Short mmCIF file of C-alpha atoms and ligand atoms in Angstrom, two decimals:
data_model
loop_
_atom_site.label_atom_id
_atom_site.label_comp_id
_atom_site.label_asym_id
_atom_site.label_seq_id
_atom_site.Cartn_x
_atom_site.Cartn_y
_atom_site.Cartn_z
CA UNK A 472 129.15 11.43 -198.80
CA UNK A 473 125.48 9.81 -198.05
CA UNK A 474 124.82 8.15 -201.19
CA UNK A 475 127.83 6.31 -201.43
CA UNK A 476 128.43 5.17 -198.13
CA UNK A 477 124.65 4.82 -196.74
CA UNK A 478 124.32 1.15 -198.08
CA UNK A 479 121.46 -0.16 -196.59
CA UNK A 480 119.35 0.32 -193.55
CA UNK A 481 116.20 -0.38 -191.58
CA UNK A 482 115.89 -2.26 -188.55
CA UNK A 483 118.80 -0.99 -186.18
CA UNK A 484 116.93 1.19 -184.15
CA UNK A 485 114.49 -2.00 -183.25
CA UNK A 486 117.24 -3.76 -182.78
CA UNK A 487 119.12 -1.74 -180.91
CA UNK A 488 115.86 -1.41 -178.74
CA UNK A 489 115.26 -5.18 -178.46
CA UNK A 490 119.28 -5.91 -177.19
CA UNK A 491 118.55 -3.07 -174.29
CA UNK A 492 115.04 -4.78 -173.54
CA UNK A 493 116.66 -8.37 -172.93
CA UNK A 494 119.36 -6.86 -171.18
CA UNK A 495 117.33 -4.77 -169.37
CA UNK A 496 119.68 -1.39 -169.00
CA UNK A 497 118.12 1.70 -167.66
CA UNK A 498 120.07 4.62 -169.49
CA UNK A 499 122.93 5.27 -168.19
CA UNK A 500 122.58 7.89 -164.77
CA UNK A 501 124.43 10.89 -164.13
CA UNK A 502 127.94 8.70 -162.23
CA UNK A 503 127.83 7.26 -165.69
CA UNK A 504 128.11 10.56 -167.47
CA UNK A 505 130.67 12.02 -165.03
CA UNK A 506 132.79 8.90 -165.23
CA UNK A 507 132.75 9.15 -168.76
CA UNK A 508 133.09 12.80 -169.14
CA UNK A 509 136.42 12.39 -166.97
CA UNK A 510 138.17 10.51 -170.48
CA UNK A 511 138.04 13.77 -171.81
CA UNK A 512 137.96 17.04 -169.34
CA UNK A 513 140.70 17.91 -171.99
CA UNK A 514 139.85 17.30 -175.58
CA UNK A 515 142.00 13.68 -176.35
CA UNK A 516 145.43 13.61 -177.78
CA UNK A 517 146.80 10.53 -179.31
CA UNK A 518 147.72 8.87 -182.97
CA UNK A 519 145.08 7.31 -185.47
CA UNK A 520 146.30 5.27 -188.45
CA UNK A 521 144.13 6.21 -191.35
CA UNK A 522 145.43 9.09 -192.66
CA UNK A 523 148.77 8.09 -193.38
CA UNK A 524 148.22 3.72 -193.39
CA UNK A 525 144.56 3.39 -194.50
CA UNK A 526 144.07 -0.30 -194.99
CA UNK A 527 147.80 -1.09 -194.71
CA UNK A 528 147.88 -1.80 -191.18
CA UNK A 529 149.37 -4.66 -189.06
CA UNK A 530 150.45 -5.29 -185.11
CA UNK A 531 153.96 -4.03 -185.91
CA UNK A 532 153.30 -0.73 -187.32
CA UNK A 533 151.04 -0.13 -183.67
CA UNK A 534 153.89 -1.51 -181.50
CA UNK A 535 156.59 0.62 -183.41
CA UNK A 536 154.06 3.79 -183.13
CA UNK A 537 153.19 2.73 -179.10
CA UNK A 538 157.32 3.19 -179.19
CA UNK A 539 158.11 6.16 -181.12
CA UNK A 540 155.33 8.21 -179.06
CA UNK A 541 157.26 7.62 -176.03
CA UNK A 542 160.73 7.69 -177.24
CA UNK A 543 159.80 10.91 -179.28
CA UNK A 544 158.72 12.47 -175.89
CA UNK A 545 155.06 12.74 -177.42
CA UNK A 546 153.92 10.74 -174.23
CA UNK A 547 155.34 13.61 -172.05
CA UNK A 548 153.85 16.67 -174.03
CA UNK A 549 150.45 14.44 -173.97
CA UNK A 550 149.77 12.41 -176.52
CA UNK A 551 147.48 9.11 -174.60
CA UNK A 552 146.07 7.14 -177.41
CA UNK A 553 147.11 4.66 -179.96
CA UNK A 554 144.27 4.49 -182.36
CA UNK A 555 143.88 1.69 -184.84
CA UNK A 556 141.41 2.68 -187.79
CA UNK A 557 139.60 0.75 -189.92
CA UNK A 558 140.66 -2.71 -191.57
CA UNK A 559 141.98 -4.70 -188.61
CA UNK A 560 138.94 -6.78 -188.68
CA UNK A 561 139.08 -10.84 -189.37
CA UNK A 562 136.04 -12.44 -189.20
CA UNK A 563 133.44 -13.36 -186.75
CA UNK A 564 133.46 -16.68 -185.04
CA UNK A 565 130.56 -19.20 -184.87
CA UNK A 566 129.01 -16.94 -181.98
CA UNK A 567 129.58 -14.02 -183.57
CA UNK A 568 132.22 -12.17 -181.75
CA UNK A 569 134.76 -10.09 -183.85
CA UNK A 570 138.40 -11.19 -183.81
CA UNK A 571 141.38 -9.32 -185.81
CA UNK A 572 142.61 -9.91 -188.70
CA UNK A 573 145.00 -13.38 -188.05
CA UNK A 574 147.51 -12.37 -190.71
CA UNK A 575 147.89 -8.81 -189.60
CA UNK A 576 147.47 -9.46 -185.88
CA UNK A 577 148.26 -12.92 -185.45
CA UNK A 578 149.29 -12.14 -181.49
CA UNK A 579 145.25 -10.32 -180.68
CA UNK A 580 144.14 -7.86 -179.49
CA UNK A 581 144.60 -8.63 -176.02
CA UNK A 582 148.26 -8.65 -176.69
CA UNK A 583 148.43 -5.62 -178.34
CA UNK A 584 147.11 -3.69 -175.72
CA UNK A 585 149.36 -5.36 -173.33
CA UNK A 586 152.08 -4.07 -175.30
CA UNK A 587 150.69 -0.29 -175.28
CA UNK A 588 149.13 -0.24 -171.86
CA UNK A 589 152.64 -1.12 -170.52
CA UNK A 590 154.79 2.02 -172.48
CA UNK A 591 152.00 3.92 -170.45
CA UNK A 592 149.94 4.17 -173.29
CA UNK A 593 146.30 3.65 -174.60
CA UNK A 594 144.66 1.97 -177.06
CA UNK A 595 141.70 2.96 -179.10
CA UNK A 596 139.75 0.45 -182.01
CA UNK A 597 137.06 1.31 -184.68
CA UNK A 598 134.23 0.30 -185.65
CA UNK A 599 130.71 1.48 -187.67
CA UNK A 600 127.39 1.76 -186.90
CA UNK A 601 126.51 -0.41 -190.23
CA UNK A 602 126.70 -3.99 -190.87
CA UNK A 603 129.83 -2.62 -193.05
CA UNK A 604 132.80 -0.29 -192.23
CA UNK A 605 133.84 2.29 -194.48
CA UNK A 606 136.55 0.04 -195.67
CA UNK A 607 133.81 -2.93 -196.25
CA UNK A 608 135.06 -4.79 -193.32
CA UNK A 609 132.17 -6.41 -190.59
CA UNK A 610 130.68 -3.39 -188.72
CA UNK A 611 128.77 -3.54 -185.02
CA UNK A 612 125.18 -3.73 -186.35
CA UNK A 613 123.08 -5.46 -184.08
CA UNK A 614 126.44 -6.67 -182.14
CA UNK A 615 126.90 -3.68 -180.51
CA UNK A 616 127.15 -5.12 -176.95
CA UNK A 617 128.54 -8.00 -178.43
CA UNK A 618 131.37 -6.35 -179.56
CA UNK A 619 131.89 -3.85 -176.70
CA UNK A 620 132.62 -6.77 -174.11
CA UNK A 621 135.20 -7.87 -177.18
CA UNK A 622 137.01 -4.16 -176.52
CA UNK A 623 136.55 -4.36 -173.08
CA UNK A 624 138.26 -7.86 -172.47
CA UNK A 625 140.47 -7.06 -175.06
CA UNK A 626 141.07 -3.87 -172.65
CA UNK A 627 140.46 -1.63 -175.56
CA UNK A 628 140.37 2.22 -174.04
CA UNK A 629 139.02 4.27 -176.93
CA UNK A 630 136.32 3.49 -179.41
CA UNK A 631 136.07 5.55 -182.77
CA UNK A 632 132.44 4.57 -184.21
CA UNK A 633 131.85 5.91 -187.68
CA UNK A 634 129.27 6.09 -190.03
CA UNK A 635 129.10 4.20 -193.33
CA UNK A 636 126.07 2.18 -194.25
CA UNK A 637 123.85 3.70 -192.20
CA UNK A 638 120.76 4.24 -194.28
CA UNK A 639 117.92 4.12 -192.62
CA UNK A 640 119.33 4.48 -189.12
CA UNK A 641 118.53 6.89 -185.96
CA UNK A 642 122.16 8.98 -185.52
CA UNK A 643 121.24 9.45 -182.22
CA UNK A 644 119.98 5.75 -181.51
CA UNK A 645 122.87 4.20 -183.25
CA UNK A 646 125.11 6.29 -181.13
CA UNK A 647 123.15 5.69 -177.63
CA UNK A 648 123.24 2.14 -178.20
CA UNK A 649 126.91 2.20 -178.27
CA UNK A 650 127.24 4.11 -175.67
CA UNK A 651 124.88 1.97 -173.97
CA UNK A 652 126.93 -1.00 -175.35
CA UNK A 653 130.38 0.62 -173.95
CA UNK A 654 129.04 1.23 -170.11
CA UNK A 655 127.45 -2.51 -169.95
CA UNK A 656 130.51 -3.99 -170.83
CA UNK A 657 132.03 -2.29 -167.26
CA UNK A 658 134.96 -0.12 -168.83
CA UNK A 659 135.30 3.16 -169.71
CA UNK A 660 136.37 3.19 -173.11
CA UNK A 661 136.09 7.00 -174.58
CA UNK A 662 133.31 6.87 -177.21
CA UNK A 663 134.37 9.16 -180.38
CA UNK A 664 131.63 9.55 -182.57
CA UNK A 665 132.26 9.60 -186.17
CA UNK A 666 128.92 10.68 -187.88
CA UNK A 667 130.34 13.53 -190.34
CA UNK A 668 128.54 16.09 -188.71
CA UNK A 669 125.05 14.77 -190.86
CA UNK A 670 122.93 14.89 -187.99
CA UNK A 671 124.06 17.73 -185.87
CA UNK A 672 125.78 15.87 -183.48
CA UNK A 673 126.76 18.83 -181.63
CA UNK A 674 122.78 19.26 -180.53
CA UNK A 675 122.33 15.61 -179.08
CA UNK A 676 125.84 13.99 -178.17
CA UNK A 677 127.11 15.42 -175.22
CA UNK A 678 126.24 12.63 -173.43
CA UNK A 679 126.61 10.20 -175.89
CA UNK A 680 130.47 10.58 -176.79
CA UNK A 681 133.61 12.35 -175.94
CA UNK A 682 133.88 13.79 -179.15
CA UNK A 683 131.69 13.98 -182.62
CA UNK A 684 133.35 15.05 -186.00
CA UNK A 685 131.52 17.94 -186.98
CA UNK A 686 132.61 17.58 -190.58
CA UNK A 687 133.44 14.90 -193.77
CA UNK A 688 136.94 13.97 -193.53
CA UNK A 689 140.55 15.94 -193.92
CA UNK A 690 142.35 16.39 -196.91
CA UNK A 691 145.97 17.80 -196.50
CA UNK A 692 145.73 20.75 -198.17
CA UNK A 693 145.16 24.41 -197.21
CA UNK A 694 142.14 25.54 -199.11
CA UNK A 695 141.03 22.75 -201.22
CA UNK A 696 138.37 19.87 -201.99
CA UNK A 697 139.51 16.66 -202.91
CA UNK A 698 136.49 14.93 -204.65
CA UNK A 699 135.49 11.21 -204.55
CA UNK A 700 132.75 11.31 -206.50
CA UNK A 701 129.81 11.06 -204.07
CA UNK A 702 131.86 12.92 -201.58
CA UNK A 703 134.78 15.32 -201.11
CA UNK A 704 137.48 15.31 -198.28
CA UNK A 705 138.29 18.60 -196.99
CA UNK A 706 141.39 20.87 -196.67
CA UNK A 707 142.28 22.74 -193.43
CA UNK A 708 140.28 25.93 -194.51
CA UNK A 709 137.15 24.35 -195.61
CA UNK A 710 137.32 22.62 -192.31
CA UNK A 711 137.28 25.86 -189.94
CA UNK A 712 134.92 27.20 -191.84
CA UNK A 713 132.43 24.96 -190.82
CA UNK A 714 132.63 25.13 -187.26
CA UNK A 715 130.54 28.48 -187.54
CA UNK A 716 128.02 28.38 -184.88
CA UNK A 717 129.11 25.40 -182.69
CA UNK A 718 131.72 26.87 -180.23
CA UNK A 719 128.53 26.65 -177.70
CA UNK A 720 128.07 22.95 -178.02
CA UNK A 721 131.69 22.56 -176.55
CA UNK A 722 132.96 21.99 -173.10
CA UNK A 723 134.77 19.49 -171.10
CA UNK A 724 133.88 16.03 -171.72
CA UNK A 725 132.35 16.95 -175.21
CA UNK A 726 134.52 18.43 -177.88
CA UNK A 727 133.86 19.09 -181.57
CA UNK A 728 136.17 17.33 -183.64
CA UNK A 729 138.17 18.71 -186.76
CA UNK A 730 139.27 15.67 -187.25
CA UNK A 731 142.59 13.94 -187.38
CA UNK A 732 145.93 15.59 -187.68
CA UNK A 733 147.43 16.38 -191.23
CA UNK A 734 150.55 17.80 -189.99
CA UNK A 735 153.73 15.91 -191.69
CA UNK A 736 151.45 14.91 -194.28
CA UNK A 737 152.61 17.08 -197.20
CA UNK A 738 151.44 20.76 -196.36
CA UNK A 739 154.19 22.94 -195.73
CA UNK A 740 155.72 24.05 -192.57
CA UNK A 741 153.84 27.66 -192.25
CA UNK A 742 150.33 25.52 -192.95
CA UNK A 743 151.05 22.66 -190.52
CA UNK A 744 151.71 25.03 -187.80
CA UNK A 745 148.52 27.25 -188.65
CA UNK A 746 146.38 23.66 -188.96
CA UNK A 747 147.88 22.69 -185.33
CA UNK A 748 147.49 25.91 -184.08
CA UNK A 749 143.65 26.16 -185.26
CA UNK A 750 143.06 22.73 -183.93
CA UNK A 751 144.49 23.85 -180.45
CA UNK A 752 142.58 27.17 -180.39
CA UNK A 753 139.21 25.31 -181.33
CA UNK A 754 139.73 22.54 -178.85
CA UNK A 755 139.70 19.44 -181.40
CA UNK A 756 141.17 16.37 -180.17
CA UNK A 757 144.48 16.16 -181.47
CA UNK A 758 145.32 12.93 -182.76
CA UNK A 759 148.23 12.58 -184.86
CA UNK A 760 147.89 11.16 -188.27
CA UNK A 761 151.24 11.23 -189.73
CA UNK A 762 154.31 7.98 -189.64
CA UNK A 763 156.14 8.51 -185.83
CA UNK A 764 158.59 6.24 -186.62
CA UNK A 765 160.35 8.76 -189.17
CA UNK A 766 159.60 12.43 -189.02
CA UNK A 767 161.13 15.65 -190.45
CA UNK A 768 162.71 17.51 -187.20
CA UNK A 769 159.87 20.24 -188.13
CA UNK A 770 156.81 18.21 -188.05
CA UNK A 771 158.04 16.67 -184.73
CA UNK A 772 158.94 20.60 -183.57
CA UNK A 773 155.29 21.25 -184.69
CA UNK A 774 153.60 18.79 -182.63
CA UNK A 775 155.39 18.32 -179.79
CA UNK A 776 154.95 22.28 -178.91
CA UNK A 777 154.15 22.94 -175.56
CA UNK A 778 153.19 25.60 -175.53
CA UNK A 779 150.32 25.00 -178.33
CA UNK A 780 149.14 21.98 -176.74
CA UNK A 781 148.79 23.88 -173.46
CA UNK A 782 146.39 25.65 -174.84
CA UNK A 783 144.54 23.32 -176.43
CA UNK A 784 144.53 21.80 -173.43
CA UNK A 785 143.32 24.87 -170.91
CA UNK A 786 141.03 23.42 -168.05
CA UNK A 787 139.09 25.89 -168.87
CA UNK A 788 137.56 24.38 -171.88
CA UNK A 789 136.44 27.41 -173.97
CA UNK A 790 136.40 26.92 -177.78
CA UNK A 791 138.01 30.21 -179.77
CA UNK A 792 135.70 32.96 -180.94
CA UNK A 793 136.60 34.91 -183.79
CA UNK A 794 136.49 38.76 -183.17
CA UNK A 795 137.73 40.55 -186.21
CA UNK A 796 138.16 39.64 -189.40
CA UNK A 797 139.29 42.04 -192.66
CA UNK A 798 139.53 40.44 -195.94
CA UNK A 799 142.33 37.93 -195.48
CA UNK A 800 142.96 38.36 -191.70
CA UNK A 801 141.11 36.71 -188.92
CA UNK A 802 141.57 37.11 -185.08
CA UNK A 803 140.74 34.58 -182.97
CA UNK A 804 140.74 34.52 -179.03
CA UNK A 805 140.38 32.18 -176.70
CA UNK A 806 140.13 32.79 -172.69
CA UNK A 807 142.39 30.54 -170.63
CA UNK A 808 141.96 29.39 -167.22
CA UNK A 809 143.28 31.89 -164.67
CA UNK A 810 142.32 35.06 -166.40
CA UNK A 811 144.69 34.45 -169.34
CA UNK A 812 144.06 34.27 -173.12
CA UNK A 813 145.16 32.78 -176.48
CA UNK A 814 145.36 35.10 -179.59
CA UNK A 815 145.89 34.01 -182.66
CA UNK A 816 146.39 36.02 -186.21
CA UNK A 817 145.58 33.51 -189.26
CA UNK A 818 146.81 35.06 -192.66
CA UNK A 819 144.23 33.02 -195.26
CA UNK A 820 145.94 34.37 -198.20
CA UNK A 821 148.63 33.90 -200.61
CA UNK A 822 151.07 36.29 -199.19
CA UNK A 823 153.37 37.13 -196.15
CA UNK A 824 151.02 39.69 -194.48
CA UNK A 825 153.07 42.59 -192.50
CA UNK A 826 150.30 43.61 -190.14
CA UNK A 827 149.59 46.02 -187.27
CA UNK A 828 147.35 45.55 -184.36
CA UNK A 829 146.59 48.63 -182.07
CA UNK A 830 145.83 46.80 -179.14
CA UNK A 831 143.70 49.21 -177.57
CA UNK A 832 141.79 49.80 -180.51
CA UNK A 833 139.97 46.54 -179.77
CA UNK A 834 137.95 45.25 -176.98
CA UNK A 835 138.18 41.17 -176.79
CA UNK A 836 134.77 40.12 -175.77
CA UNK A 837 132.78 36.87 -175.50
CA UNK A 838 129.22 35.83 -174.73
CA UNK A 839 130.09 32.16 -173.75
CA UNK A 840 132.46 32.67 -171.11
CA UNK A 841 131.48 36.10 -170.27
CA UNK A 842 135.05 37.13 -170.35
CA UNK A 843 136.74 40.72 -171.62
CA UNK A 844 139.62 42.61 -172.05
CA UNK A 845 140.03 46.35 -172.40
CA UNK A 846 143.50 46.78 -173.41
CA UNK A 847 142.99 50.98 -172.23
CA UNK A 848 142.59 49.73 -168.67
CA UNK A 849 145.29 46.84 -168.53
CA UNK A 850 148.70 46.12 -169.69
CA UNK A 851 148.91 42.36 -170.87
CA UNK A 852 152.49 40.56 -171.58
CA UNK A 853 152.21 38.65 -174.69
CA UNK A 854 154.53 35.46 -175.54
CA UNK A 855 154.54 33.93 -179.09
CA UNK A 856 153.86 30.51 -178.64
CA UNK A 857 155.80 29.67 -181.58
CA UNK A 858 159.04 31.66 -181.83
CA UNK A 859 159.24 32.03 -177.52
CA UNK A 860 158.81 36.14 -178.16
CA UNK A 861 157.55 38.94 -175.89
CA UNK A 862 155.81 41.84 -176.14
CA UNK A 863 152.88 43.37 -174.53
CA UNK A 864 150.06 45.45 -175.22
CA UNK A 865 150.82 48.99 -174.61
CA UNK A 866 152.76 48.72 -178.11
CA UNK A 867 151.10 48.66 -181.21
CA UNK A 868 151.84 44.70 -182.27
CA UNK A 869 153.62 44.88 -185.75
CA UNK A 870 154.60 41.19 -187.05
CA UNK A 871 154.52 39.36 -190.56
CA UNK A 872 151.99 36.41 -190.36
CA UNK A 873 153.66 33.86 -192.81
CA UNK A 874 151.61 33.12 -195.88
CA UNK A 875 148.98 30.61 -194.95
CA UNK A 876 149.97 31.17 -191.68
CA UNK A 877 149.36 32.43 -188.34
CA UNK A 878 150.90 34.62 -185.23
CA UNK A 879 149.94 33.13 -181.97
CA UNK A 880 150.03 34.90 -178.92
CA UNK A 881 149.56 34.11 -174.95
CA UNK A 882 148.74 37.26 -173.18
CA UNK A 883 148.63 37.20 -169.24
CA UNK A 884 147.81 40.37 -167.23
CA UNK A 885 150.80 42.66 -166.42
C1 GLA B 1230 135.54 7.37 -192.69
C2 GLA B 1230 136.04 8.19 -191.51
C3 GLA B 1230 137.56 8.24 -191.56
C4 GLA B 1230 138.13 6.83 -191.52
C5 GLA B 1230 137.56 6.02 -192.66
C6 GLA B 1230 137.94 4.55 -192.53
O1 GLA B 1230 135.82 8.00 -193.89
O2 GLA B 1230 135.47 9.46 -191.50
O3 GLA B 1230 138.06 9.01 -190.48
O4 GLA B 1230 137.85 6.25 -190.29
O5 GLA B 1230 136.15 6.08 -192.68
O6 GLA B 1230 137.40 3.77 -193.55
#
């Protein structure tokens, strides 16, 4: 996605340099850090409204979305943040500063988070590290803390900063100097960094952002590519496979990022609940991407499941590691705080899979957390977090895992 996007480049890095020098910041200390890394001790759960609205957004559409979240009971299960994407930029005035588009926000921003803050709610804004957003509206380039006293008097609580025309810049510069840019202003505003995974985020950002997408963006579909030309946008599959390697980089406060939520969006039921399911087990934020205002009773079953979002949401904070894997069959397991765990069964293929699991035929065991489980020297109770039922491991485990699918299990010592 480089070519396309990377329009032009140079100086940011300088310039970014000189706006610290006249303000005359120190980097931000470790209070800094832990304030920060308190937005997200739990990777973030909201709404974002690109992959359904793109472009076609307006104040409405976020009020009616601030409302359906709570009257849904999405609010209760979790979801925090109201995201608005890209496009809701006017112009800047004489001085400089951003303001929204007047037609499609004619009451501000200011307003708008009223509005949300008051259902309980937060609200999150984007912007690019260019002079140009993805969408080719004005980006923060050489504005940075400019526009971050905008958000902050706006009382913006979330900042998604992505990555189009940024030839020539420093990833990890562009992405300091909005962090920089976000604790000057005075409020914490959560800092998800949108770079494409390009530069490795996962080696320098966890104390830059909350979050950094580790890949190019989502494409509702299971196991597919959907090419742009200079780029391609990624189905669920293609997705999890390239989180390979970065479960480490992961912990509270600093999350890999799948990227947004395709549930509702046209896969079918078996695949939305395996993408939500393998968004919860590899801690990605989850932020919804689908309409809330009208929603199949299944899509709101799927994410509005308790028990899936609890385990996305274990204080723990341990990323899944998969431990077995046979043709189309992974396993995946994830330890949960107080000495329980998340397993989950994902069927890649075609067809329903009727499978067996000798539990005892398989230690569970992982380097990160240093946790284990010998299933010969403990009993564990099982619950399917899906379908509510119980098992536990002294029985050989014999399910079907739906076609494009998964099984997934919370086991707690008997
Ligand atoms: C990039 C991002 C997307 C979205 C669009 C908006 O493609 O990766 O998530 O924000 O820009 O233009």
């Amino acid at each position: 996605m480089t070519a396309k996007r990377r329009l032009h480049g140079a100086l940011a890095g300088a310039l970014a340099a000189a706006q610290l020098a006249c303000i005359g910041l120190a980097a931000p200390g470790a209070a800094w850090a832990q304030q920060a890394g308190g937005l997200a001790a739990t990777p973030q759960m909201g709404w974002n409204s690109w992959n359904k609205f793109a472009c076609n957004i307006d104040e409405k559409l976020i009020r009616e979305t601030a409302d359906a979240m709570v009257k849904l009971g999405l609010k209760d299960v979790g979801y925090q943040y109201i995201n608005i994407d890209d496009c809701w930029h006017g112009s800047r005035d004489a001085d400089g500063n951003m303001r929204p588009d007047p037609q499609r926000f004619p009451s501000g921003m200011k307003a708008l988070a009223d509005y949300v803050h008051a259902r309980g709610l937060k609200l999150g804004i984007y912007s690019d590290v260019g002079a140009t957003t993805c969408g080719g509206r004005p980006g923060s380039r050489g504005h940075e803390y400019q526009d971050a006293r905008s958000y902050a008097a706006w009382g913006i609580d979330y900042v998604k900063y992505d990555w189009c025309d940024s030839k020539g810049l420093n990833a990890v510069g562009a992405y300091t100097t909005m962090r920089d840019a976000i604790k000057a202003s005075g409020r914490p505003m959560l800092l998800s960094i949108c770079e494409w995974g390009e530069n490795k985020p996962w080696e320098w950002a966890q104390d830059v952002g909350q979050s950094w997408r580790t890949t190019g963006d989502i494409y509702p579909c299971w196991d597919c590519e959907m090419n742009h030309g200079s780029w391609s946008a990624l189905g669920v599959l293609r997705i999890l496979d390239k989180q390979a390697g970065l479960r480490k980089y992961a912990g509270p406060g600093h999350w890999n990022d799948m990227d947004m939520l395709e549930v509702g969006m046209g896969m079918t039921e078996d695949e939305d609940r395996a993408h939500f399911s393998l968004w919860a087990m590899l801690n990605s934020p989850l932020i919804l991407g689908n309409d809330l205002r009208s929603m199949p009773a299944p899509v709101q079953g799927i994410i509005g499941r308790r028990e899936v979002i609890a385990i996305n949401q274990d204080p723990l904070g341990v990323q899944a590691l998969r431990f077995y894997n046979q043709g189309q069959v992974e396993l995946w397991a994830k330890p949960l705080a107080g000495d329980e765990w998340a397993v989950m069964i994902l069927n890649r293929g075609e067809a329903p899979l009727p499978y067996r699991w000798d539990w005892k035929q398989h230690r569970i065991s992982d380097d990160l957390s240093k946790r284990e489980v010998d299933f010969n020297k403990d009993t564990w109770r099982w619950q399917d977090a899906w379908t509510g039922k119980r098992g536990d491991t002294d029985k050989r485990l014999d399910v079907t895992v739906p076609a494009h699918g998964v099984v997934l299990l919370r086991l707690k010592k008997a």
